[in-house]
PDB file of C-alpha atoms and ligand atoms in Angstrom:
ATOM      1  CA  UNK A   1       2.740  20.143   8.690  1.00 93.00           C
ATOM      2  CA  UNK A   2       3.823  16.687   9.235  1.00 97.00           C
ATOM      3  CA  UNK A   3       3.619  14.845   5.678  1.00 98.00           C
ATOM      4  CA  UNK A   4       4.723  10.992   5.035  1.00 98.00           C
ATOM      5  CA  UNK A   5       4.933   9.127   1.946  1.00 98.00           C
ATOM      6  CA  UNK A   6       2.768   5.020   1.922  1.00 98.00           C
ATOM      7  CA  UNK A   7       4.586   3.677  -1.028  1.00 98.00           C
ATOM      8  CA  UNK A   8       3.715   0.080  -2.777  1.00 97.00           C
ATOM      9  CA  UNK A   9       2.125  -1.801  -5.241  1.00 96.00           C
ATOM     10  CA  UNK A  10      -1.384  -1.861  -3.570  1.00 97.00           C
ATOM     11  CA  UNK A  11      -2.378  -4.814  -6.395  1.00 96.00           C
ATOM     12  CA  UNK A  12      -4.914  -4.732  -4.635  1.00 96.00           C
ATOM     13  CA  UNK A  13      -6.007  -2.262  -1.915  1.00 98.00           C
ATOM     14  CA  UNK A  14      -6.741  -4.676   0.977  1.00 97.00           C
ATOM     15  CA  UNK A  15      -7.970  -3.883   4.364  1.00 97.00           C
ATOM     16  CA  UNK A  16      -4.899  -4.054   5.973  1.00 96.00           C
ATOM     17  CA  UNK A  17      -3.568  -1.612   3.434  1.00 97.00           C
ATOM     18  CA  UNK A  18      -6.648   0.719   4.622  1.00 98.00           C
ATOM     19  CA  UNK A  19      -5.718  -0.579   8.614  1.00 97.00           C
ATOM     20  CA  UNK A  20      -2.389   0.737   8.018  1.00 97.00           C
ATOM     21  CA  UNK A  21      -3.820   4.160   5.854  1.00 98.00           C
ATOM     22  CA  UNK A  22      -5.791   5.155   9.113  1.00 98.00           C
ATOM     23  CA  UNK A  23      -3.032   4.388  11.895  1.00 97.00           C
ATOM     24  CA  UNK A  24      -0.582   6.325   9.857  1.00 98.00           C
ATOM     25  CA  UNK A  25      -2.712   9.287   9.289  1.00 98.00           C
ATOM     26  CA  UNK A  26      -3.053   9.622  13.299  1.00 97.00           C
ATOM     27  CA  UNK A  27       0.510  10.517  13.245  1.00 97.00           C
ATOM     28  CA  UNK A  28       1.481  13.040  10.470  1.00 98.00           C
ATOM     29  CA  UNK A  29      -1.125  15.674   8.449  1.00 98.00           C
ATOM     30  CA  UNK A  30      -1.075  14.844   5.292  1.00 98.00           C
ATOM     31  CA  UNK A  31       0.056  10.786   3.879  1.00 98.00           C
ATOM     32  CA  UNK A  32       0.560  10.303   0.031  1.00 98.00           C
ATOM     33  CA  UNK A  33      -0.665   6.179  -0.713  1.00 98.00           C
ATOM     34  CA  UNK A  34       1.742   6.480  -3.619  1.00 98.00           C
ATOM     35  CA  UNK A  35       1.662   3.145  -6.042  1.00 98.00           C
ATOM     36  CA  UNK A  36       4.576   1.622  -8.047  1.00 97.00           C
ATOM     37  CA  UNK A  37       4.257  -0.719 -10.573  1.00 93.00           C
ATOM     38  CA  UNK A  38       5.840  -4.353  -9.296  1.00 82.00           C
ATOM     39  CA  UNK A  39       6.228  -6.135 -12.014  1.00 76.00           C
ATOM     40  CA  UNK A  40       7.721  -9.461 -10.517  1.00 82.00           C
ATOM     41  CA  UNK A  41       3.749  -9.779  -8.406  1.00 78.00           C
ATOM     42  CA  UNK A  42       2.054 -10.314 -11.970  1.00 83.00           C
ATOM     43  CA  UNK A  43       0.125  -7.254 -11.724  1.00 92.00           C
ATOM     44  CA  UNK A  44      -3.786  -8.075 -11.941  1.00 93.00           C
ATOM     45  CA  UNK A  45      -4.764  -4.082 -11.979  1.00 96.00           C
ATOM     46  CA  UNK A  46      -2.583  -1.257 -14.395  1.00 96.00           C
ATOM     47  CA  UNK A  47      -1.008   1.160 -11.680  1.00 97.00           C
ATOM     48  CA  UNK A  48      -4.133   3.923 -13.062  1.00 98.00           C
ATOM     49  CA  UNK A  49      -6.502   1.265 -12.066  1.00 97.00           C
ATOM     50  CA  UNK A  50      -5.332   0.828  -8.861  1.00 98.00           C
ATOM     51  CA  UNK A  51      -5.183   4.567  -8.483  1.00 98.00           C
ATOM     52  CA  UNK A  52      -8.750   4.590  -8.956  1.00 98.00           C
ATOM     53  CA  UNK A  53      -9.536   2.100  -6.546  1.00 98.00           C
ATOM     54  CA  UNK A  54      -7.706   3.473  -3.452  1.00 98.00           C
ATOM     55  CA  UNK A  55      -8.887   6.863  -4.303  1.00 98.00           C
ATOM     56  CA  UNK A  56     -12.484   5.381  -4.301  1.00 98.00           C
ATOM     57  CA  UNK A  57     -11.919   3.233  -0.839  1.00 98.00           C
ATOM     58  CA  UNK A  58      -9.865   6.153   1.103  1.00 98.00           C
ATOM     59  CA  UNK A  59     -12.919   8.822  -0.083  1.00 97.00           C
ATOM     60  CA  UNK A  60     -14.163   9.466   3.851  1.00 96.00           C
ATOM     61  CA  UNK A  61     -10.410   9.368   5.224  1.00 97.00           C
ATOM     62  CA  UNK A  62      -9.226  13.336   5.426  1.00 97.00           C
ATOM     63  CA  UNK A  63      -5.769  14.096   4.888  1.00 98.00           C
ATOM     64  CA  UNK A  64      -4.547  11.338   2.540  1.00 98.00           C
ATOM     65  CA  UNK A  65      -3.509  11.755  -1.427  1.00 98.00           C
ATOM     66  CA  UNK A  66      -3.278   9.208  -3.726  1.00 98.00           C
ATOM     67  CA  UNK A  67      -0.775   9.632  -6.520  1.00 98.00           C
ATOM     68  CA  UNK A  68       1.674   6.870  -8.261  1.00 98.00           C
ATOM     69  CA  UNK A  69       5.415   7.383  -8.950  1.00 98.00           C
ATOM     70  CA  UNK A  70       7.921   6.253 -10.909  1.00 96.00           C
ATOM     71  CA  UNK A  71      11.575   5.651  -9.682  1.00 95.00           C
ATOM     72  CA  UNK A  72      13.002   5.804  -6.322  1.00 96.00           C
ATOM     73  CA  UNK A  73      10.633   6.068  -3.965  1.00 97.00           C
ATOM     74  CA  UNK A  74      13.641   8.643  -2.154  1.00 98.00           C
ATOM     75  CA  UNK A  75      13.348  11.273  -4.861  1.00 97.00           C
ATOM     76  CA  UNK A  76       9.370  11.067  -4.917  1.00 98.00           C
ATOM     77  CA  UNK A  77       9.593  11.476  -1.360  1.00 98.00           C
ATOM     78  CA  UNK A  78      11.826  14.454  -0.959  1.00 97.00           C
ATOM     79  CA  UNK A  79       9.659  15.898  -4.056  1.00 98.00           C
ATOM     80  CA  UNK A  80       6.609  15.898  -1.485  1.00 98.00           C
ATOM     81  CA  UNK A  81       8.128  16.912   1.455  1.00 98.00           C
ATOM     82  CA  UNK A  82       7.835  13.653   2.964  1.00 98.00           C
ATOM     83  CA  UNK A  83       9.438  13.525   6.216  1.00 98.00           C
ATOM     84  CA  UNK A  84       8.621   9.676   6.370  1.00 98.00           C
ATOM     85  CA  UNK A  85       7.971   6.926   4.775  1.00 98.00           C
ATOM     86  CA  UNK A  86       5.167   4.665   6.135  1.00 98.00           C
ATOM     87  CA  UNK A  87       5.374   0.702   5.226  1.00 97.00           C
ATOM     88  CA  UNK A  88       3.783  -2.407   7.578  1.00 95.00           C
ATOM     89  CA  UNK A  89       4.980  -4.729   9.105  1.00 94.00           C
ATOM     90  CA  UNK A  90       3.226  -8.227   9.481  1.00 92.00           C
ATOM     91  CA  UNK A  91       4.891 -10.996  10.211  1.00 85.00           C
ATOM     92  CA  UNK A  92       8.603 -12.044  10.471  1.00 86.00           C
ATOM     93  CA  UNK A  93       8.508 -12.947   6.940  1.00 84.00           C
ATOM     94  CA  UNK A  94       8.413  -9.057   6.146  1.00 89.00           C
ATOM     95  CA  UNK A  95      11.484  -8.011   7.864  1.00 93.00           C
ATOM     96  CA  UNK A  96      14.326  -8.892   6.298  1.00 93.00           C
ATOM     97  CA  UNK A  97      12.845  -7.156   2.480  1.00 94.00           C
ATOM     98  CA  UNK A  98      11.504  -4.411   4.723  1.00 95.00           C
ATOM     99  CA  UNK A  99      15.239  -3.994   7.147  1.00 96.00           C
ATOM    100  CA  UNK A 100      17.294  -3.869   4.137  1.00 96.00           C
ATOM    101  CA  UNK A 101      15.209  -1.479   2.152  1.00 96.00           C
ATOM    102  CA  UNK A 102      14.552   0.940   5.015  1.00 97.00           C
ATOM    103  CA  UNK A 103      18.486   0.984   5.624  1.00 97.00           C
ATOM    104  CA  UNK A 104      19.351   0.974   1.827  1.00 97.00           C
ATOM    105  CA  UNK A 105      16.685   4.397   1.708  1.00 97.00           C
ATOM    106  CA  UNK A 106      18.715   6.181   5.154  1.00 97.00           C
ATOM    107  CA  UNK A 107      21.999   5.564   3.087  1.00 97.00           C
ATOM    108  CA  UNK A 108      20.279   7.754   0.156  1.00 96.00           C
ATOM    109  CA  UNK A 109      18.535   9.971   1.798  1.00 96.00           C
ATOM    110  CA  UNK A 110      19.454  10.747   6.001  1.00 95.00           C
ATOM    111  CA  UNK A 111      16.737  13.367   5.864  1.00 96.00           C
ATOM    112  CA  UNK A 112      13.983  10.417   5.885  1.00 97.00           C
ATOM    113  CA  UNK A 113      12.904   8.454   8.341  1.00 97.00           C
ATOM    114  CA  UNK A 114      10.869   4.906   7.867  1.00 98.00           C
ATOM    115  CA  UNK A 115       8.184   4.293  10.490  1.00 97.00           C
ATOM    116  CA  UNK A 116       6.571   0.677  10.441  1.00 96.00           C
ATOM    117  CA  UNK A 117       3.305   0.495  12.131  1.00 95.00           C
ATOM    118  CA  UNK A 118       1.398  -2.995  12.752  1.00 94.00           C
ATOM    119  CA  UNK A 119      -2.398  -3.614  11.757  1.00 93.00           C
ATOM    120  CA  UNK A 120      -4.830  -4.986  13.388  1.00 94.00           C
ATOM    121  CA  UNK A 121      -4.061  -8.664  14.198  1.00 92.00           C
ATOM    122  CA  UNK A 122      -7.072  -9.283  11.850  1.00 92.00           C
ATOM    123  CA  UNK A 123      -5.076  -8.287   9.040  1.00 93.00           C
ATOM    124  CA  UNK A 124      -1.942  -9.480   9.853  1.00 91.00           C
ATOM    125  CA  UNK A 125      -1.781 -12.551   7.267  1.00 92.00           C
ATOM    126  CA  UNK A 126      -3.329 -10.511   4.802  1.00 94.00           C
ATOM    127  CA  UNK A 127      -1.517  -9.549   1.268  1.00 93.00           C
ATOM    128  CA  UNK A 128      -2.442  -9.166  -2.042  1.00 93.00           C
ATOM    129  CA  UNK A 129      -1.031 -11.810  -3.532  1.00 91.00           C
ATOM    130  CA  UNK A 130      -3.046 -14.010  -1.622  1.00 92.00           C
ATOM    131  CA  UNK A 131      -5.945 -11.995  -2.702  1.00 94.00           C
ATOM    132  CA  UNK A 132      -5.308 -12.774  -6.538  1.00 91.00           C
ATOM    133  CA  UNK A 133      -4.962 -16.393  -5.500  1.00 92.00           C
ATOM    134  CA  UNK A 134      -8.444 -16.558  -3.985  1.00 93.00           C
ATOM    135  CA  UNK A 135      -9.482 -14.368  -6.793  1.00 91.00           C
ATOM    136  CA  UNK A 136      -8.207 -16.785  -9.222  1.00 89.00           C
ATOM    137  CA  UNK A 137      -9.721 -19.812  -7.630  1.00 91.00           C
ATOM    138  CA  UNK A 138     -13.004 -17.655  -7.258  1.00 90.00           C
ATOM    139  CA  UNK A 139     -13.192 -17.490  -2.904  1.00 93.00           C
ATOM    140  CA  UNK A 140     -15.112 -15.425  -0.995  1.00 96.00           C
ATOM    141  CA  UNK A 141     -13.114 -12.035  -0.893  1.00 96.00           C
ATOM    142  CA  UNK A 142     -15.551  -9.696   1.535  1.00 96.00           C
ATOM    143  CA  UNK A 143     -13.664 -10.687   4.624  1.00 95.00           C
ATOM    144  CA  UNK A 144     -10.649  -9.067   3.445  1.00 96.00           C
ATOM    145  CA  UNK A 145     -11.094  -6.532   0.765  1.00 97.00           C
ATOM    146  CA  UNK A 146     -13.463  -3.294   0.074  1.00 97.00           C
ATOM    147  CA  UNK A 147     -16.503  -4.504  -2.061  1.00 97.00           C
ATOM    148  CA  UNK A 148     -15.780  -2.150  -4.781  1.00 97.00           C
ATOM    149  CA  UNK A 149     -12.203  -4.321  -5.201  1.00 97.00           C
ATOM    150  CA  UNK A 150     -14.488  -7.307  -5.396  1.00 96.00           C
ATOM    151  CA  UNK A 151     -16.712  -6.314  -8.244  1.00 96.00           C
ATOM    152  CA  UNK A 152     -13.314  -4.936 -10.185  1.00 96.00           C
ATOM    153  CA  UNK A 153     -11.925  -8.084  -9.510  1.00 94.00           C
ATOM    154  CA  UNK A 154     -15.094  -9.939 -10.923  1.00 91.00           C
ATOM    155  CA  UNK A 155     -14.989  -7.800 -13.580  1.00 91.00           C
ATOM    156  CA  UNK A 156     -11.463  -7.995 -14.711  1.00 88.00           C
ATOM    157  CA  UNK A 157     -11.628 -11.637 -14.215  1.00 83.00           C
ATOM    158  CA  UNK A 158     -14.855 -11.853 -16.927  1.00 77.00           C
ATOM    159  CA  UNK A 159     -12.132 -10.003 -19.264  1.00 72.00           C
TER     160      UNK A 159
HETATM  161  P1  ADP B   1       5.019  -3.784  -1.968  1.00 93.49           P
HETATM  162  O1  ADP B   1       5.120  -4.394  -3.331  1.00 93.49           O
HETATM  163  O2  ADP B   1       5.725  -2.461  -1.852  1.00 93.49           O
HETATM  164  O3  ADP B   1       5.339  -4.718  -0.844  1.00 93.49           O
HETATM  165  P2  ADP B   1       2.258  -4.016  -1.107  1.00 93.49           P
HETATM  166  O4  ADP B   1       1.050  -3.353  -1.686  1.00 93.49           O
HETATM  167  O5  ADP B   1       2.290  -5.503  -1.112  1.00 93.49           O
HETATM  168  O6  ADP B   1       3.479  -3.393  -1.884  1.00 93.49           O
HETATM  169  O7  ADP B   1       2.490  -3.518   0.370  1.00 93.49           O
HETATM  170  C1  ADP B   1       2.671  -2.156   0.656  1.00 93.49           C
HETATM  171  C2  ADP B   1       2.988  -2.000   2.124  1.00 93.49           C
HETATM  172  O8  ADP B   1       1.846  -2.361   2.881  1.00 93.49           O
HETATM  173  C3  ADP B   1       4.115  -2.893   2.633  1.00 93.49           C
HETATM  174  O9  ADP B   1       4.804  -2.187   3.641  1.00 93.49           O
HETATM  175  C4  ADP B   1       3.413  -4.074   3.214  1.00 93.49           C
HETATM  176  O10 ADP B   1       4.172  -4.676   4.253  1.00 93.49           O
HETATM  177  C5  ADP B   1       2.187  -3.385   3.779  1.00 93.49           C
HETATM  178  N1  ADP B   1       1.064  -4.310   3.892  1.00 93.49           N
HETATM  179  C6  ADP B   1       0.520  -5.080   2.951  1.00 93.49           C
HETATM  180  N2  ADP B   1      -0.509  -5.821   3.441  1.00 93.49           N
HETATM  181  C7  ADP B   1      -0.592  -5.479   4.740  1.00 93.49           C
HETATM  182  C8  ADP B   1      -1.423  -5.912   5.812  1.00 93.49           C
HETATM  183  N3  ADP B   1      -2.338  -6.847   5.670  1.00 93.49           N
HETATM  184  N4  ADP B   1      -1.210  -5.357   7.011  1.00 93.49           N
HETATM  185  C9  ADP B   1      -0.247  -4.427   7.186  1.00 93.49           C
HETATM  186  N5  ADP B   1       0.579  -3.991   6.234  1.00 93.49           N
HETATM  187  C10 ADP B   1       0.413  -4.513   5.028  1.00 93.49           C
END
């Protein structure tokens, strides 16, 4: 059984998040969506509540887990019996963080490889922060996230 490990801070889950979710589970059995807390993206959601939400959006998708983890994402990942660890890849921009932390995890841990798969070219210049700023500025969200992130969003927002 092929099992992989989609770490971040999912802050929120976006549809290229869920783009990314479904190519990855194509390739390997079982794929933990494991969230971290980020601190330096100003967290809208606590990592619980964003738990909630991807279990909620990934409900119809067999084969993937959603858990959170603490730590290095190399120790939660040999804990699982992750073979490999699933990020994306969207522009240039997300190279250089995404190079040096794929390389920095080999040099910990050789037994784990990183696998970057692209989304849909509709997603491509999606990310969450930009979310929260069109949140903030109250924009249209339905184009690029799940409408049960839209009413939490309106909700916390209200808060
Ligand atoms: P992190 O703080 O770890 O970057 P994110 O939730 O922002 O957490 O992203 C998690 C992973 O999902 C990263 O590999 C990121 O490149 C990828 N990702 C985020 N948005 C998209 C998207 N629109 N299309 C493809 N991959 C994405």
């Amino acid at each position: 059984m092929k099992i992989a490990v989609y770490p971040g801070s999912f802050d929120p889950v976006t549809f290229g998040h869920l783009d990314v979710i479904k190519r990855a589970r194509k390739i390997v059995d079982l794929l933990y969506v494991a969230v971290t807390e980020n601190p330096v993206k100003e967290p809208i959601f606590s990592v619980p509540e964003r738990v909630e939400l991807l279990k909620e959006v990934t409900r119809d998708i067999d084969g993937v887990k959603i858990d959170r983890f603490d730590g290095l994402l190399i120790h939660y990942a040999n804990k699982i019996n992750a073979e490999a660890i699933i990020r994306g890849l969207r522009a240039v921009s997300d190279f250089e963080y995404e190079f040096q932390m794929a390389l920095t995890n080999r040099k910990l841990s050789d037994n784990i490889e990183t696998i970057f798969m692209m989304p849909s070219e509709s997603y491509s210049y999606l990310s969450s922060t930009m979310i929260k700023e069109i949140a903030k500025l109250g924009g249209d969200l339905s184009h690029f996230v799940p409408q049960v992130v839209i009413e939490k969003i309106k909700k916390k927002y209200k808060e």
